[in-house]
Structures are given as structure tokens and as C-alpha cells.
Amino acid sequence: MKSPGSTRVAALLTFGKLAVLGVLAYFLAAGATTLAASYWLARPGSARATATARPRIHTAPFHVDDTQILQRNIFCAACGSQVNPPVVEVPPGPGDTGLDERGGDEGDGMGPCTGGVKLVASLTSPGHPDWSLAAIADPTSKETILYRRGMSVAEQTIVGIESAVVYMQPSGGRVCRLALFEPEGSPSSAQPRRLTMQERAERAADTRQGSDGPPGALDAQALDNGITKVSDTQYTIQRSLVDNIIQNQAAMMRTARVIPHSENGQIVGVKLYGIRRNSLLDRIGIQNGDLLRTINGFDMASPDSALQAYARLRTADHLTISIERRGQPTTLNYTIQ
């Protein structure tokens, strides 16, 4: 006969085994239930699977386009667009080693151009260097004329045109620079000092306000007195206004952006953008996006023809401009008196 103590020990051992088996059975049952549920819910015909299925959302990668910021260049209006800035290829002169007298890169110490010439304005056309133009005042002829790469002024050949600077090369000499805001023969011209952002902004503001312009600058009153609109395609312009336009080429070049337009790989004219309301071009019937094809029969597909048309503007009594506006040809007529 077992003692009461041994009976209690045996009962505790039996209870412990049953408790362990119960716990194992619970987890096995839970696992089996989960497997069964996943099987039935994953079937194509399951209503629950259809209800719980969610469409996958494909988000496009975030992309930042900084083209407009670089084009407007609000931090330096005088510097122009910074999208693909034109690279000026400066040909070396005879015996030129590419080093200045100090042994450094000549681009770091390029001297100023001599001869008394002065850069009045420049218009650059990225991708079409032959369409980049510079208005240069020649002290010999006392006239301001438009020049492009390859032309000569004051016995110096223009080899490159950038925003606010022109590179020229005398015959057999070294390349020099003619800057818009750099006086000739200044002490710092041996190694030009880069203008600070504030200086550039101040000079750009002064230029826009015409503070440095000659008397008779193109203000609103001069435009009102000098232009008479006869119809949408017929205008009368006073000769005095034309003379002011020629004298204020810097202001004229800022009134619009000129971009060569190509069709089937050939330049057929130039398109005009950035024309402001009540500006000179707006008052004579030119609109944003107009494709300028000919002026008095001179084809605008060639920079040489464009310069010839500009030269005729000085003495012409009548101008006929052929444009294409929204795909439709239009002719504008101007009587100069």
C-alpha cells in the first residue's frame, strides 16, 4: 500500500504531463487553422480574397526640372541664360603657346582690346554661333554697327561672342577681350576682376532704366510720338524714332529673344520671343512666336542677309516684313517719314 506522499507526487507528475500536452495541442491547432485559412482565402474564386486585394500603386520617380531657373537666371539678369552656355573657341595666334607672360593660361589674364572700340550690346544664340551678334561702337566711323563672328572692326577680327563680352584678335596678335562693363585700359584689365552679383544687378538695373543711355532714349513718350498705327498691318514711323533706335541698339536688343528656326534641318528664319506689352516691337505689330522670314526681300535665314537688312534700315523709306504667325503668312508694312 502506497503512502499518501507518494500518491500526491504521482498525481502532480501526471497533471504536469497533461498540461504540456495541452499547450502543444493549442499551438498545433492554431497553426493548422492559419494554414487552412490562407489556402482558402488565396483561391481565385474566394470573395474574401477579392475584397481584401488592393491595387498596387505605382508612383512615378520624382524629377526636378531646373531648366526654367537656369534660363531666367534671376540671380544675375545681366549674365543671361545659363542653359548650355556657349563655349567660345578661340583660335591660337601665330606662335601662340596658349600661355600668358606669367606662364598661366591666357584665359586667366587676357588683355583688353585696344583701338577705342566699345561694346554696346551683345545677343548670343546658343547652338548657332553665326547668329550671335555684337553692337560695337567704332571711334573711327563714329557709328555703332552690328557685327558677328568672322567680321573685322578696328583692324581686329571677332573670334567669339558671349553674353556681355566679345573676343577679338588683331592680325598676328594675341586674342583680347572687349567687355561690356569694363573700361578700356583699366588697371585691372590685365587680369579682369569678376563683378560681384550685386554689381551686376545694379548695372543691369541702370541699363534697363536707361540711366546710361544717350538723350532721346526709347521711352514711352518717344514711342507714342514716333509710331502711328494705320491698321493691324500698316504703320507709319517717324525718321527721328528710327535714328533713336539705331543709337540705342542695346535697348533694342533687350526687347526680345531672337532664336533661329529650322525646318527639315535648314534655318528658314528667326522666331521672336519675350516681347513685352507696349514695347517697341509690340507697338509695330510684332507678337510673341512670330517667325520672321524676310525684311524688304532679304532672307532672314542667313545672318549676312539679316545684317544687310539692318544696314538698309538707316536709309529706307519703306519696310516690308514677311512673317508667319500661327502657321499663316502675314505681311507688315511700315512707312518711314
Short mmCIF file of C-alpha atoms in Angstrom, two decimals:
data_model
loop_
_atom_site.label_atom_id
_atom_site.label_comp_id
_atom_site.label_asym_id
_atom_site.label_seq_id
_atom_site.Cartn_x
_atom_site.Cartn_y
_atom_site.Cartn_z
CA MET A 1 0.00 0.00 0.00
CA LYS A 2 1.37 3.38 -1.16
CA SER A 3 1.82 6.17 1.28
CA PRO A 4 -0.18 9.37 0.90
CA GLY A 5 3.01 11.34 -0.05
CA SER A 6 3.92 9.13 -2.97
CA THR A 7 0.35 9.31 -4.28
CA ARG A 8 0.45 13.14 -4.34
CA VAL A 9 3.79 13.13 -6.23
CA ALA A 10 2.43 10.77 -8.88
CA ALA A 11 -0.66 12.94 -9.30
CA LEU A 12 1.44 16.08 -9.78
CA LEU A 13 3.61 14.39 -12.43
CA THR A 14 0.55 13.21 -14.33
CA PHE A 15 -1.02 16.71 -14.19
CA GLY A 16 2.21 18.30 -15.46
CA LYS A 17 2.37 15.96 -18.47
CA LEU A 18 -1.24 16.73 -19.34
CA ALA A 19 -0.57 20.48 -19.11
CA VAL A 20 2.38 20.23 -21.51
CA LEU A 21 0.34 18.18 -23.97
CA GLY A 22 -2.47 20.75 -23.77
CA VAL A 23 -0.16 23.62 -24.63
CA LEU A 24 1.29 21.71 -27.61
CA ALA A 25 -2.19 20.84 -28.85
CA TYR A 26 -3.23 24.52 -28.67
CA PHE A 27 -0.33 25.71 -30.84
CA LEU A 28 -0.78 22.87 -33.32
CA ALA A 29 -4.45 23.75 -33.70
CA ALA A 30 -3.65 27.44 -34.20
CA GLY A 31 -1.08 26.63 -36.89
CA ALA A 32 -3.44 24.31 -38.72
CA THR A 33 -6.19 26.94 -38.68
CA THR A 34 -3.85 29.58 -40.15
CA LEU A 35 -2.71 27.28 -42.96
CA ALA A 36 -6.27 26.35 -43.85
CA ALA A 37 -7.40 29.97 -43.87
CA SER A 38 -4.51 31.07 -46.09
CA TYR A 39 -5.28 28.25 -48.54
CA TRP A 40 -8.96 29.03 -48.91
CA LEU A 41 -8.56 32.81 -48.99
CA ALA A 42 -5.86 32.61 -51.67
CA ARG A 43 -8.11 30.80 -54.14
CA PRO A 44 -9.18 32.91 -57.16
CA GLY A 45 -12.89 32.39 -56.53
CA SER A 46 -12.75 33.48 -52.92
CA ALA A 47 -14.91 36.53 -52.21
CA ARG A 48 -12.72 37.40 -49.23
CA ALA A 49 -9.61 37.37 -51.37
CA THR A 50 -11.29 39.68 -53.87
CA ALA A 51 -12.43 42.05 -51.13
CA THR A 52 -9.07 42.24 -49.43
CA ALA A 53 -6.97 42.53 -52.58
CA ARG A 54 -5.72 46.06 -53.09
CA PRO A 55 -4.37 47.51 -56.30
CA ARG A 56 -0.69 48.24 -56.33
CA ILE A 57 0.09 51.91 -56.58
CA HIS A 58 2.95 52.75 -58.89
CA THR A 59 4.43 56.12 -58.07
CA ALA A 60 6.49 57.86 -60.71
CA PRO A 61 10.00 58.84 -59.66
CA PHE A 62 10.23 62.47 -58.52
CA HIS A 63 12.10 64.61 -61.04
CA VAL A 64 13.13 68.24 -60.72
CA ASP A 65 13.47 70.27 -63.93
CA ASP A 66 15.69 73.29 -63.33
CA THR A 67 15.67 74.48 -66.96
CA GLN A 68 13.38 77.46 -66.26
CA ILE A 69 15.52 78.55 -63.30
CA LEU A 70 18.69 78.47 -65.40
CA GLN A 71 17.04 80.25 -68.32
CA ARG A 72 15.65 83.12 -66.26
CA ASN A 73 18.78 83.40 -64.09
CA ILE A 74 17.04 85.67 -61.58
CA PHE A 75 20.21 85.99 -59.50
CA CYS A 76 22.11 87.65 -62.36
CA ALA A 77 19.92 89.19 -65.04
CA ALA A 78 22.93 90.66 -66.84
CA CYS A 79 24.55 87.23 -67.23
CA GLY A 80 21.81 85.78 -69.44
CA SER A 81 20.65 82.17 -69.67
CA GLN A 82 22.84 79.51 -68.04
CA VAL A 83 21.35 76.61 -70.04
CA ASN A 84 24.14 75.21 -72.22
CA PRO A 85 26.18 78.44 -72.19
CA PRO A 86 28.07 78.90 -75.47
CA VAL A 87 31.69 77.84 -75.49
CA VAL A 88 33.94 80.27 -77.29
CA GLU A 89 36.60 78.51 -79.31
CA VAL A 90 39.49 80.95 -79.55
CA PRO A 91 41.96 80.07 -82.31
CA PRO A 92 45.62 80.46 -81.31
CA GLY A 93 47.67 83.16 -82.98
CA PRO A 94 50.94 82.55 -84.82
CA GLY A 95 53.50 81.31 -82.36
CA ASP A 96 50.96 81.43 -79.58
CA THR A 97 51.72 78.85 -76.89
CA GLY A 98 48.43 79.33 -75.07
CA LEU A 99 50.26 80.77 -72.03
CA ASP A 100 50.43 84.39 -70.95
CA GLU A 101 53.57 86.24 -69.93
CA ARG A 102 53.26 84.90 -66.38
CA GLY A 103 53.15 81.31 -67.64
CA GLY A 104 49.49 80.84 -66.86
CA ASP A 105 46.50 80.11 -69.02
CA GLU A 106 45.89 83.11 -71.24
CA GLY A 107 42.17 82.93 -70.41
CA ASP A 108 43.06 83.99 -66.87
CA GLY A 109 44.95 87.11 -67.95
CA MET A 110 43.54 88.02 -71.36
CA GLY A 111 44.20 91.68 -72.04
CA PRO A 112 41.65 94.27 -73.17
CA CYS A 113 41.18 95.12 -76.83
CA THR A 114 42.64 98.42 -78.00
CA GLY A 115 41.65 100.83 -80.73
CA GLY A 116 38.99 102.71 -78.79
CA VAL A 117 36.18 100.33 -79.75
CA LYS A 118 33.35 99.90 -77.25
CA LEU A 119 30.91 97.03 -76.81
CA VAL A 120 27.38 98.44 -76.66
CA ALA A 121 25.38 95.20 -76.51
CA SER A 122 25.57 91.53 -77.43
CA LEU A 123 23.00 88.97 -78.46
CA THR A 124 24.01 85.31 -78.18
CA SER A 125 22.37 82.34 -79.86
CA PRO A 126 23.43 79.03 -78.21
CA GLY A 127 23.88 76.32 -80.80
CA HIS A 128 24.06 78.86 -83.67
CA PRO A 129 27.23 80.92 -83.10
CA ASP A 130 26.92 82.61 -86.50
CA TRP A 131 23.67 84.18 -85.28
CA SER A 132 25.35 85.72 -82.23
CA LEU A 133 25.64 89.46 -82.80
CA ALA A 134 27.50 92.28 -81.09
CA ALA A 135 26.82 96.01 -81.36
CA ILE A 136 30.22 97.71 -81.34
CA ALA A 137 30.91 101.45 -81.49
CA ASP A 138 33.82 102.30 -83.78
CA PRO A 139 35.51 105.64 -82.93
CA THR A 140 36.83 105.97 -86.49
CA SER A 141 33.46 105.91 -88.22
CA LYS A 142 31.66 107.18 -85.09
CA GLU A 143 28.92 104.62 -85.71
CA THR A 144 27.57 101.66 -83.80
CA ILE A 145 27.22 98.67 -86.11
CA LEU A 146 26.20 95.05 -85.64
CA TYR A 147 28.97 92.51 -86.09
CA ARG A 148 29.15 88.72 -85.99
CA ARG A 149 31.96 86.18 -85.75
CA GLY A 150 34.49 86.49 -88.56
CA MET A 151 33.91 90.21 -89.20
CA SER A 152 36.55 92.85 -88.51
CA VAL A 153 36.41 96.13 -86.63
CA ALA A 154 39.34 98.48 -85.93
CA GLU A 155 41.73 96.02 -87.65
CA GLN A 156 40.68 93.24 -85.26
CA THR A 157 38.76 90.08 -86.18
CA ILE A 158 35.90 88.92 -83.97
CA VAL A 159 36.53 85.29 -82.98
CA GLY A 160 33.82 84.80 -80.36
CA ILE A 161 30.74 86.45 -78.87
CA GLU A 162 29.40 85.75 -75.40
CA SER A 163 26.96 87.48 -73.12
CA ALA A 164 28.50 90.88 -72.21
CA VAL A 165 31.90 90.06 -73.75
CA VAL A 166 33.43 89.78 -77.24
CA TYR A 167 36.76 88.17 -78.11
CA MET A 168 38.82 89.72 -80.91
CA GLN A 169 42.23 89.05 -82.42
CA PRO A 170 44.48 91.55 -84.17
CA SER A 171 46.31 90.35 -87.26
CA GLY A 172 49.22 88.25 -85.98
CA GLY A 173 48.49 89.20 -82.37
CA ARG A 174 47.03 87.59 -79.30
CA VAL A 175 43.35 87.28 -78.55
CA CYS A 176 41.91 90.16 -76.50
CA ARG A 177 38.59 90.70 -74.77
CA LEU A 178 36.08 93.53 -75.13
CA ALA A 179 33.78 93.55 -72.11
CA LEU A 180 30.52 95.41 -71.78
CA PHE A 181 31.22 96.76 -68.28
CA GLU A 182 34.99 97.12 -68.45
CA PRO A 183 36.58 100.45 -69.41
CA GLU A 184 39.46 100.32 -71.85
CA GLY A 185 42.93 100.41 -70.31
CA SER A 186 41.74 99.98 -66.74
CA PRO A 187 44.46 98.90 -64.28
CA SER A 188 42.67 95.65 -63.59
CA SER A 189 42.30 94.80 -67.28
CA ALA A 190 45.47 92.73 -67.26
CA GLN A 191 43.53 90.26 -65.17
CA PRO A 192 39.86 91.31 -65.21
CA ARG A 193 38.11 91.37 -61.88
CA ARG A 194 34.91 89.37 -61.86
CA LEU A 195 31.93 91.54 -60.99
CA THR A 196 30.09 90.66 -57.83
CA MET A 197 26.45 89.62 -58.02
CA GLN A 198 25.36 92.96 -56.57
CA GLU A 199 27.42 94.95 -59.09
CA ARG A 200 25.94 93.01 -61.99
CA ALA A 201 22.41 93.51 -60.71
CA GLU A 202 22.97 97.25 -60.21
CA ARG A 203 24.39 97.72 -63.69
CA ALA A 204 21.61 95.68 -65.25
CA ALA A 205 19.05 97.83 -63.43
CA ASP A 206 20.76 101.02 -64.57
CA THR A 207 20.76 99.77 -68.16
CA ARG A 208 17.07 98.84 -68.04
CA GLN A 209 16.19 102.27 -66.65
CA GLY A 210 18.22 103.96 -69.36
CA SER A 211 20.35 105.90 -66.86
CA ASP A 212 23.41 105.40 -69.09
CA GLY A 213 21.58 105.91 -72.37
CA PRO A 214 22.03 108.93 -74.60
CA PRO A 215 19.44 111.67 -74.89
CA GLY A 216 16.35 110.63 -76.77
CA ALA A 217 16.29 107.09 -75.40
CA LEU A 218 13.37 104.83 -76.26
CA ASP A 219 10.87 105.86 -73.61
CA ALA A 220 7.09 105.54 -73.81
CA GLN A 221 6.64 109.15 -74.91
CA ALA A 222 9.08 108.74 -77.80
CA LEU A 223 7.26 105.61 -78.96
CA ASP A 224 3.87 107.33 -78.74
CA ASN A 225 5.07 110.28 -80.81
CA GLY A 226 7.02 108.21 -83.32
CA ILE A 227 4.56 105.41 -84.22
CA THR A 228 1.15 105.77 -85.83
CA LYS A 229 -0.97 102.67 -86.33
CA VAL A 230 -2.98 102.83 -89.57
CA SER A 231 -4.23 99.23 -89.41
CA ASP A 232 -3.15 95.89 -87.97
CA THR A 233 -0.63 95.53 -90.82
CA GLN A 234 0.14 99.16 -91.71
CA TYR A 235 2.19 101.60 -89.59
CA THR A 236 3.85 104.99 -90.01
CA ILE A 237 7.14 105.58 -88.20
CA GLN A 238 8.94 108.90 -87.79
CA ARG A 239 12.53 109.06 -89.04
CA SER A 240 13.64 110.54 -85.71
CA LEU A 241 12.46 107.39 -83.92
CA VAL A 242 14.41 105.19 -86.36
CA ASP A 243 17.53 107.25 -85.60
CA ASN A 244 16.94 106.76 -81.87
CA ILE A 245 16.56 103.01 -82.40
CA ILE A 246 19.90 102.88 -84.20
CA GLN A 247 21.57 104.91 -81.45
CA ASN A 248 20.06 102.74 -78.70
CA GLN A 249 20.85 99.29 -80.02
CA ALA A 250 21.47 97.98 -76.51
CA ALA A 251 17.88 98.76 -75.54
CA MET A 252 16.61 97.32 -78.83
CA MET A 253 18.43 94.02 -78.32
CA ARG A 254 16.82 93.59 -74.91
CA THR A 255 13.27 93.91 -76.21
CA ALA A 256 13.07 90.31 -77.48
CA ARG A 257 14.85 86.98 -77.75
CA VAL A 258 15.83 86.00 -81.29
CA ILE A 259 16.07 82.26 -81.96
CA PRO A 260 16.89 80.76 -85.39
CA HIS A 261 14.10 78.45 -86.57
CA SER A 262 14.83 75.29 -88.56
CA GLU A 263 12.61 73.21 -90.81
CA ASN A 264 13.86 69.92 -92.27
CA GLY A 265 17.33 70.70 -90.98
CA GLN A 266 17.55 74.13 -92.63
CA ILE A 267 17.23 77.55 -90.99
CA VAL A 268 14.27 79.34 -92.58
CA GLY A 269 14.10 82.43 -90.37
CA VAL A 270 14.14 83.62 -86.80
CA LYS A 271 11.45 83.44 -84.12
CA LEU A 272 10.86 86.27 -81.67
CA TYR A 273 10.00 85.68 -78.02
CA GLY A 274 9.85 87.73 -74.84
CA ILE A 275 8.08 90.70 -76.43
CA ARG A 276 6.56 92.82 -73.68
CA ARG A 277 3.32 94.76 -73.88
CA ASN A 278 3.75 98.36 -75.10
CA SER A 279 7.37 97.71 -76.08
CA LEU A 280 8.72 98.84 -79.46
CA LEU A 281 8.05 95.53 -81.23
CA ASP A 282 4.59 95.24 -79.67
CA ARG A 283 3.66 98.72 -80.91
CA ILE A 284 4.63 97.90 -84.51
CA GLY A 285 2.55 94.72 -84.62
CA ILE A 286 5.13 92.02 -83.80
CA GLN A 287 3.84 89.27 -81.50
CA ASN A 288 5.46 86.52 -79.44
CA GLY A 289 6.21 83.45 -81.54
CA ASP A 290 6.20 85.28 -84.89
CA LEU A 291 8.53 83.68 -87.44
CA LEU A 292 10.41 86.45 -89.23
CA ARG A 293 11.17 85.34 -92.80
CA THR A 294 12.15 88.41 -94.87
CA ILE A 295 12.72 92.16 -94.49
CA ASN A 296 12.50 94.11 -97.75
CA GLY A 297 13.20 90.87 -99.60
CA PHE A 298 16.30 89.99 -97.54
CA ASP A 299 16.05 86.40 -96.34
CA MET A 300 16.36 86.07 -92.57
CA ALA A 301 17.67 82.51 -92.97
CA SER A 302 21.19 83.92 -93.31
CA PRO A 303 22.98 86.14 -90.77
CA ASP A 304 24.64 88.02 -93.64
CA SER A 305 21.24 88.87 -95.15
CA ALA A 306 19.98 89.91 -91.71
CA LEU A 307 22.89 92.35 -91.35
CA GLN A 308 22.24 93.73 -94.85
CA ALA A 309 18.60 94.30 -93.97
CA TYR A 310 19.67 96.08 -90.78
CA ALA A 311 22.03 98.32 -92.77
CA ARG A 312 19.19 99.30 -95.15
CA LEU A 313 17.09 100.36 -92.17
CA ARG A 314 19.18 103.52 -91.85
CA THR A 315 18.12 104.92 -95.23
CA ALA A 316 14.94 103.03 -96.17
CA ASP A 317 11.68 104.94 -96.63
CA HIS A 318 9.55 101.82 -96.59
CA LEU A 319 9.86 98.43 -94.89
CA THR A 320 8.00 95.27 -95.77
CA ILE A 321 8.31 92.42 -93.26
CA SER A 322 7.08 88.92 -94.08
CA ILE A 323 6.23 86.85 -91.03
CA GLU A 324 4.48 83.59 -90.26
CA ARG A 325 2.02 83.76 -87.38
CA ARG A 326 0.36 80.59 -86.11
CA GLY A 327 1.13 78.90 -89.40
CA GLN A 328 -0.36 81.68 -91.54
CA PRO A 329 1.74 84.10 -93.66
CA THR A 330 1.34 87.79 -92.81
CA THR A 331 2.88 90.93 -94.28
CA LEU A 332 3.56 94.06 -92.23
CA ASN A 333 4.19 97.39 -93.99
CA TYR A 334 5.93 100.42 -92.49
CA THR A 335 6.25 103.89 -93.98
CA ILE A 336 9.18 105.91 -92.62
CA GLN A 337 8.84 109.68 -92.91
#
